[in-house]
Coordinates of C-alpha atoms and ligand atoms in Angstrom, one line a residue:
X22 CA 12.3 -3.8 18.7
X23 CA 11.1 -1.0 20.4
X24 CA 7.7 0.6 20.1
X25 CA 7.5 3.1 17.0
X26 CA 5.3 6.4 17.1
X27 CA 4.1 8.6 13.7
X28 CA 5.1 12.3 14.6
X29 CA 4.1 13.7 11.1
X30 CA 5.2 17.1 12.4
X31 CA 8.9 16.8 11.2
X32 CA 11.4 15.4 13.4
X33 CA 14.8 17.4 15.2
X34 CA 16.4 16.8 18.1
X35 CA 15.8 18.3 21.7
X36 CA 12.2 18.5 23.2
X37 CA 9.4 17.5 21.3
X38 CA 5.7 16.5 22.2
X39 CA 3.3 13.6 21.4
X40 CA 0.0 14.2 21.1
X41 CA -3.7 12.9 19.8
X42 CA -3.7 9.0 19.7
X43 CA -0.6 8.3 19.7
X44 CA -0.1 9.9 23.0
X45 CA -3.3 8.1 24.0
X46 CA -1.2 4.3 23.1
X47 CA 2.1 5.2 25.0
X48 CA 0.6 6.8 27.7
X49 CA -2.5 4.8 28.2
X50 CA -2.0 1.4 26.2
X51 CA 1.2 0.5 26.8
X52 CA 1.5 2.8 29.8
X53 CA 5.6 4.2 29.4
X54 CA 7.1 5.6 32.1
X55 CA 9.6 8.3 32.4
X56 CA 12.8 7.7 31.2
X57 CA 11.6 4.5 28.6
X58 CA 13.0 4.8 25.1
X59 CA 10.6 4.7 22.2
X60 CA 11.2 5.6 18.4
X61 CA 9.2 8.2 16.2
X62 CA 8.9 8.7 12.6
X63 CA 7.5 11.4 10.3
X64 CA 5.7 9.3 7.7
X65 CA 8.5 11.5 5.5
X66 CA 11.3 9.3 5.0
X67 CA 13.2 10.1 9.1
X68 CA 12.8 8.2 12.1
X69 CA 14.8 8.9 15.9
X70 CA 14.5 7.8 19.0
X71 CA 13.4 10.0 22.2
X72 CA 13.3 9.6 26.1
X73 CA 10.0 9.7 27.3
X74 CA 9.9 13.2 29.9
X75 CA 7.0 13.8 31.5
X76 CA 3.3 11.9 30.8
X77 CA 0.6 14.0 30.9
X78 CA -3.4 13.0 30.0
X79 CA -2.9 14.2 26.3
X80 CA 0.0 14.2 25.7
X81 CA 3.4 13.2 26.3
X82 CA 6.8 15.6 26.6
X83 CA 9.8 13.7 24.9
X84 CA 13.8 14.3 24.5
X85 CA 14.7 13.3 20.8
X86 CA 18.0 12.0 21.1
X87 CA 19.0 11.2 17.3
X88 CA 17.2 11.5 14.2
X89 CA 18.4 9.9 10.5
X90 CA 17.1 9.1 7.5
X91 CA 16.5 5.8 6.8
X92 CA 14.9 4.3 3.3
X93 CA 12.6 1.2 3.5
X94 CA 11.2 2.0 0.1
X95 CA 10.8 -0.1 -3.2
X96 CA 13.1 1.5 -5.9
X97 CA 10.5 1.1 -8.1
X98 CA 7.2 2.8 -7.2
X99 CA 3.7 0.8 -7.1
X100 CA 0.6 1.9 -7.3
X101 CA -2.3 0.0 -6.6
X102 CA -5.8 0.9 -8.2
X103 CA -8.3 -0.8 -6.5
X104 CA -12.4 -1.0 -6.4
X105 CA -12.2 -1.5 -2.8
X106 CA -13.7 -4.5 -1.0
X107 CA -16.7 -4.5 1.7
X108 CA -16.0 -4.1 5.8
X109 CA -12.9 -5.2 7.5
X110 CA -11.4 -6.7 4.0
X111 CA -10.8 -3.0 3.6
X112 CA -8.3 -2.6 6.6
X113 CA -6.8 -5.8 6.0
X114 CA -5.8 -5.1 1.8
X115 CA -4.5 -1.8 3.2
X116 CA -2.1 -3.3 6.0
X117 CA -0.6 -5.9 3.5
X118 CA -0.2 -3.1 0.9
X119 CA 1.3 -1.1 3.6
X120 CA 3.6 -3.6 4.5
X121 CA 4.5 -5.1 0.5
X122 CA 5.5 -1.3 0.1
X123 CA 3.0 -0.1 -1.9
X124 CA 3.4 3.7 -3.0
X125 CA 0.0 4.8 -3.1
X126 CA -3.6 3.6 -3.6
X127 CA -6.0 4.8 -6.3
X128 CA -9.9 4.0 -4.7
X129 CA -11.4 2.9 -8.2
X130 CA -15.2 4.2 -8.6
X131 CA -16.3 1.2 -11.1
X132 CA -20.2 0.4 -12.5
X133 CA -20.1 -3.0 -10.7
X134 CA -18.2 -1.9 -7.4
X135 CA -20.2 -2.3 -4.0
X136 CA -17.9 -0.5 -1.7
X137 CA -18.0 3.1 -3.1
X138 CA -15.3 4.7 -0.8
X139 CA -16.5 7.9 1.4
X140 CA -14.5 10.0 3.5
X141 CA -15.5 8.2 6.9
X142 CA -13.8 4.7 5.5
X143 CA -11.2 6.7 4.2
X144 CA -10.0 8.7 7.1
X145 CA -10.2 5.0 8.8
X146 CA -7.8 3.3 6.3
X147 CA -5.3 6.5 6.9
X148 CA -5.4 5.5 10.5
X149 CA -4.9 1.7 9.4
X150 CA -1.8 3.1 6.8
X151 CA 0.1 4.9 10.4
X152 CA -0.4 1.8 11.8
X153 CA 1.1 -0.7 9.5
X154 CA 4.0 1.3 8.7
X155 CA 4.9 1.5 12.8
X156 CA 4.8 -2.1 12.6
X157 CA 6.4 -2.3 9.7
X158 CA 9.2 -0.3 10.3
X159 CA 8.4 1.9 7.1
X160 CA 9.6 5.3 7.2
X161 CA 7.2 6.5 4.7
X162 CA 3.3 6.7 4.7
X163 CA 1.9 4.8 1.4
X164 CA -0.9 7.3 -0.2
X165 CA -4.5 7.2 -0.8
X166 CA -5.5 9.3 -4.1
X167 CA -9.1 10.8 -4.4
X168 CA -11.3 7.9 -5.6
X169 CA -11.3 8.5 -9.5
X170 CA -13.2 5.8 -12.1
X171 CA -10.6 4.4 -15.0
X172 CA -11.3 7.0 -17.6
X173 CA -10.3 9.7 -15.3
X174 CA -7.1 7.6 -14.1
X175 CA -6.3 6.9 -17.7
X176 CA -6.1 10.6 -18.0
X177 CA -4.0 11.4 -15.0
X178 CA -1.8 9.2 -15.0
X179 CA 2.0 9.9 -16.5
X180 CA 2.4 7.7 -19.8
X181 CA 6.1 6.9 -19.1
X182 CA 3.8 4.5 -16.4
X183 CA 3.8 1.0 -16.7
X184 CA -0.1 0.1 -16.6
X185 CA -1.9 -3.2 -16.1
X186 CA -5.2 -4.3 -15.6
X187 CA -5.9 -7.6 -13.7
X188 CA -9.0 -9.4 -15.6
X189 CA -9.5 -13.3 -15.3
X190 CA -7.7 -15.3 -17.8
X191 CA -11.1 -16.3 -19.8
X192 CA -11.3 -12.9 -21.0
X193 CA -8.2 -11.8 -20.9
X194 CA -6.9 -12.9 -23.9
X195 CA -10.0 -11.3 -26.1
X196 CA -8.5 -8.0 -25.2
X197 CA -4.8 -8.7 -25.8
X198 CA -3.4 -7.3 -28.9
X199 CA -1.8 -10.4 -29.9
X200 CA -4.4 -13.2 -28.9
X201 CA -2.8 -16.5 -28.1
X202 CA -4.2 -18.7 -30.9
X203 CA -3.8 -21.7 -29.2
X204 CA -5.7 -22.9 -25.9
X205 CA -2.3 -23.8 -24.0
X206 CA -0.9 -19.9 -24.3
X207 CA -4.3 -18.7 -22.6
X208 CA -2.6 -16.6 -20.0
X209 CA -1.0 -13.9 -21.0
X210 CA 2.9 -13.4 -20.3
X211 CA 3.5 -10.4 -17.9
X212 CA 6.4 -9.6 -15.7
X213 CA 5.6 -6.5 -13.1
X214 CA 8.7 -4.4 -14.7
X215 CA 8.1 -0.6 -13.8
X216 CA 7.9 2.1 -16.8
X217 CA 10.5 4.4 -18.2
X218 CA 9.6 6.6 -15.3
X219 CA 10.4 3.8 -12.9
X220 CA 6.8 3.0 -11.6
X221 CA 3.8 0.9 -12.7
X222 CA 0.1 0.8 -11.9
X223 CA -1.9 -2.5 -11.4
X224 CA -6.1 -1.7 -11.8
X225 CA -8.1 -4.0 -9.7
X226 CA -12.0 -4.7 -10.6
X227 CA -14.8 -5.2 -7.9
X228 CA -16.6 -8.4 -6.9
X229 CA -18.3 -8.6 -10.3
X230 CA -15.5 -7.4 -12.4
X231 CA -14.9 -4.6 -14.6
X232 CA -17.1 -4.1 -17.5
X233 CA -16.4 -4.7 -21.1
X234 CA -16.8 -0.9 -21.5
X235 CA -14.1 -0.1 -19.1
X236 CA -11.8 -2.8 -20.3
X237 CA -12.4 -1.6 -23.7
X238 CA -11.6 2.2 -22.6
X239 CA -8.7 1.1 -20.6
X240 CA -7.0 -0.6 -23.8
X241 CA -7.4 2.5 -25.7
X242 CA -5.8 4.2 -23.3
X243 CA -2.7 1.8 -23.7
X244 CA -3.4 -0.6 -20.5
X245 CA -2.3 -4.1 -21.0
X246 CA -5.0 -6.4 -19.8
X247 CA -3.6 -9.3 -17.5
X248 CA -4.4 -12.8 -16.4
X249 CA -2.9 -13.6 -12.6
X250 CA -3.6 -17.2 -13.7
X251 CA -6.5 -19.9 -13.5
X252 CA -8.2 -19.1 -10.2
X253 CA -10.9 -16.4 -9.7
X254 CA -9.6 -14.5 -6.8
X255 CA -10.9 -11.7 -4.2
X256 CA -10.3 -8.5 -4.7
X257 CA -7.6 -8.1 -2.1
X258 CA -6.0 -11.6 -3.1
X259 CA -5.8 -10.2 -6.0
X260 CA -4.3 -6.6 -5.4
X261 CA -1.7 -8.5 -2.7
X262 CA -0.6 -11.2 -5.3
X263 CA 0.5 -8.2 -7.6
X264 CA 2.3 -6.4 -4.7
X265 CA 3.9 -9.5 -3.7
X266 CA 5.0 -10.3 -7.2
X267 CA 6.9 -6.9 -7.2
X268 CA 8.0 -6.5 -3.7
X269 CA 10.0 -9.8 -4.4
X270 CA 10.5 -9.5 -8.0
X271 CA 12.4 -5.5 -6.9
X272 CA 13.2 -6.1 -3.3
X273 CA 13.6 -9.8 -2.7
X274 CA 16.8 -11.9 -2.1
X275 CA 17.2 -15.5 -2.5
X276 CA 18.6 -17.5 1.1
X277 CA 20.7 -20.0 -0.1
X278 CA 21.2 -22.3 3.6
X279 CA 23.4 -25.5 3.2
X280 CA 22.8 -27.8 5.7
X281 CA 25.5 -29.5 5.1
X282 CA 28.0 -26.5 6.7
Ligands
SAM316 N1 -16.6 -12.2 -11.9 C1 -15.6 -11.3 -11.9 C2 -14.9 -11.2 -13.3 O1 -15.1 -12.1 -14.0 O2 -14.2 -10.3 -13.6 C3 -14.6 -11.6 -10.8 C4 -14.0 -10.4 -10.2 S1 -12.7 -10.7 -9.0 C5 -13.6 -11.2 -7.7 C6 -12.2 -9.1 -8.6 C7 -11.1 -8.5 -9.4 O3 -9.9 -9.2 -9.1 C8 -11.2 -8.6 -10.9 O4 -11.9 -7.6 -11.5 C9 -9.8 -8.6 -11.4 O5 -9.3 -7.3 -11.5 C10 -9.1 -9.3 -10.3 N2 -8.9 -10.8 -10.5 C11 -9.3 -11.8 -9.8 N3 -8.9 -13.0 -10.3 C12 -8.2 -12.7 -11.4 C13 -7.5 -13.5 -12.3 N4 -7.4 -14.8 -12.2 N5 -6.8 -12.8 -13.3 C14 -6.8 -11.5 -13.4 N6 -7.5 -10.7 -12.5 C15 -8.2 -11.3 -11.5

């Protein structure tokens, strides 16, 4: 596979120019020459592919030669609702949300979260978003919201959403509207199926979970509360188990191989 670059300036054939670091990894990193094919893409849905024409120190002249549109999203769109984790966990959820096909991120500001996000570690994790989708062949850049707290989320959020709210099983079921009466049906039943609008929303708590106050508002504000089974897990475990679950429950095709053909 050739090498992918974002060119979020729109894409159309005939002479175009790479600039900033991008220009700085052709050029510098993987040090093209003239004449070496590479592909862009706009982080808008298009991607092309372009000669390389003249390298300069920063930046790079280029022929586009084609340009399509190409879709590598879910049908169904996911957001993800996060209290984000500490250091490099960060970079690596986003990069697996990235690649899962995540539609956007909502930073959670929660009362037990750690990692409160500023605009340095965000401006990072857009740089981490660019480059997951060029690995990842994705066409479109997954967005990061402003970082909101639940109540405010609750509120913004279109209703026609489908909205769940990962909280450990022990608990869980104190906040479903039909307990399970008996010890065996602890976990609650969910299926990641979007909303009338065709998306959904999965809110993930920090390190020390989400509050009962916030629970309690989120109910009232018509999120199901649910159990992703026995095991505590990290909060990026956590937020990439959900993705997974939809990426293959919306995307995913079974393999059937028999050896004996
Ligand atoms: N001690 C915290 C608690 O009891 O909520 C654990 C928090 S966990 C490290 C971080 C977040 O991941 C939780 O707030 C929840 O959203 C999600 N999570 C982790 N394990 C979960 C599970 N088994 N079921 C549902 N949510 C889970």
């Amino acid at each position: 596979m050739r090498h992918r670059f974002y060119h979020p300036n729109g894409l159309s054939r005939g002479p175009t120019i790479l600039d900033g670091t991008e220009a700085h990894h052709l050029t510098h990193v993987l040090r093209a020459r003239v004449g070496d094919l590479v592909d862009l893409f706009d982080g808008a849905g298009s991607e092309g592919e372009a000669r390389v024409v003249e390298l300069q120190r920063r930046q790079v002249r280029l022929e586009l030669l084609t340009v399509r549109s190409v879709e590598r999203e879910s049908r169904y769109r996911l957001t993800i609702a996060v209290a984000l984790p500490k250091g490099p966990r960060q970079g690596w959820l986003v990069e697996k949300l990235v690649e899962l096909g995540v539609d956007r991120i909502v930073p959670l500001r929660t009362t037990r979260g750690v990692a409160q996000p500023d605009d340095n570690a965000l401006n990072r994790l857009q740089r981490t978003v660019i480059e997951s989708c060029k690995q990842s062949g994705r066409n479109r850049l997954m967005t990061f919201d402003r970082p909101m707290r639940l109540a405010e989320l609750a509120q913004a959020i279109d209703p026609a959403t489908a909205r769940w709210l990962a909280h450990p099983t022990t608990t869980a079921s104190q906040w479903s509207h039909d307990a399970p009466s008996e010890p065996s049906q602890q976990s609650v039943d969910w299926t990641l199926g979007p909303g009338t609008n065709g998306a959904a929303c999965v809110a993930i708590g920090p390190e020390g979970g989400f509050t009962d106050d916030e629970v309690r508002d989120a109910v009232d504000a018509g999120w199901q509360v649910v159990s992703l089974g026995p095991r505590l897990l990290r909060i990026e475990t956590a937020a990439v188990a959900c993705a997974a679950h939809w990426c293959l429950l919306h995307e995913g095709r079974a393999w059937i191989t028999d050896s004996r053909t």
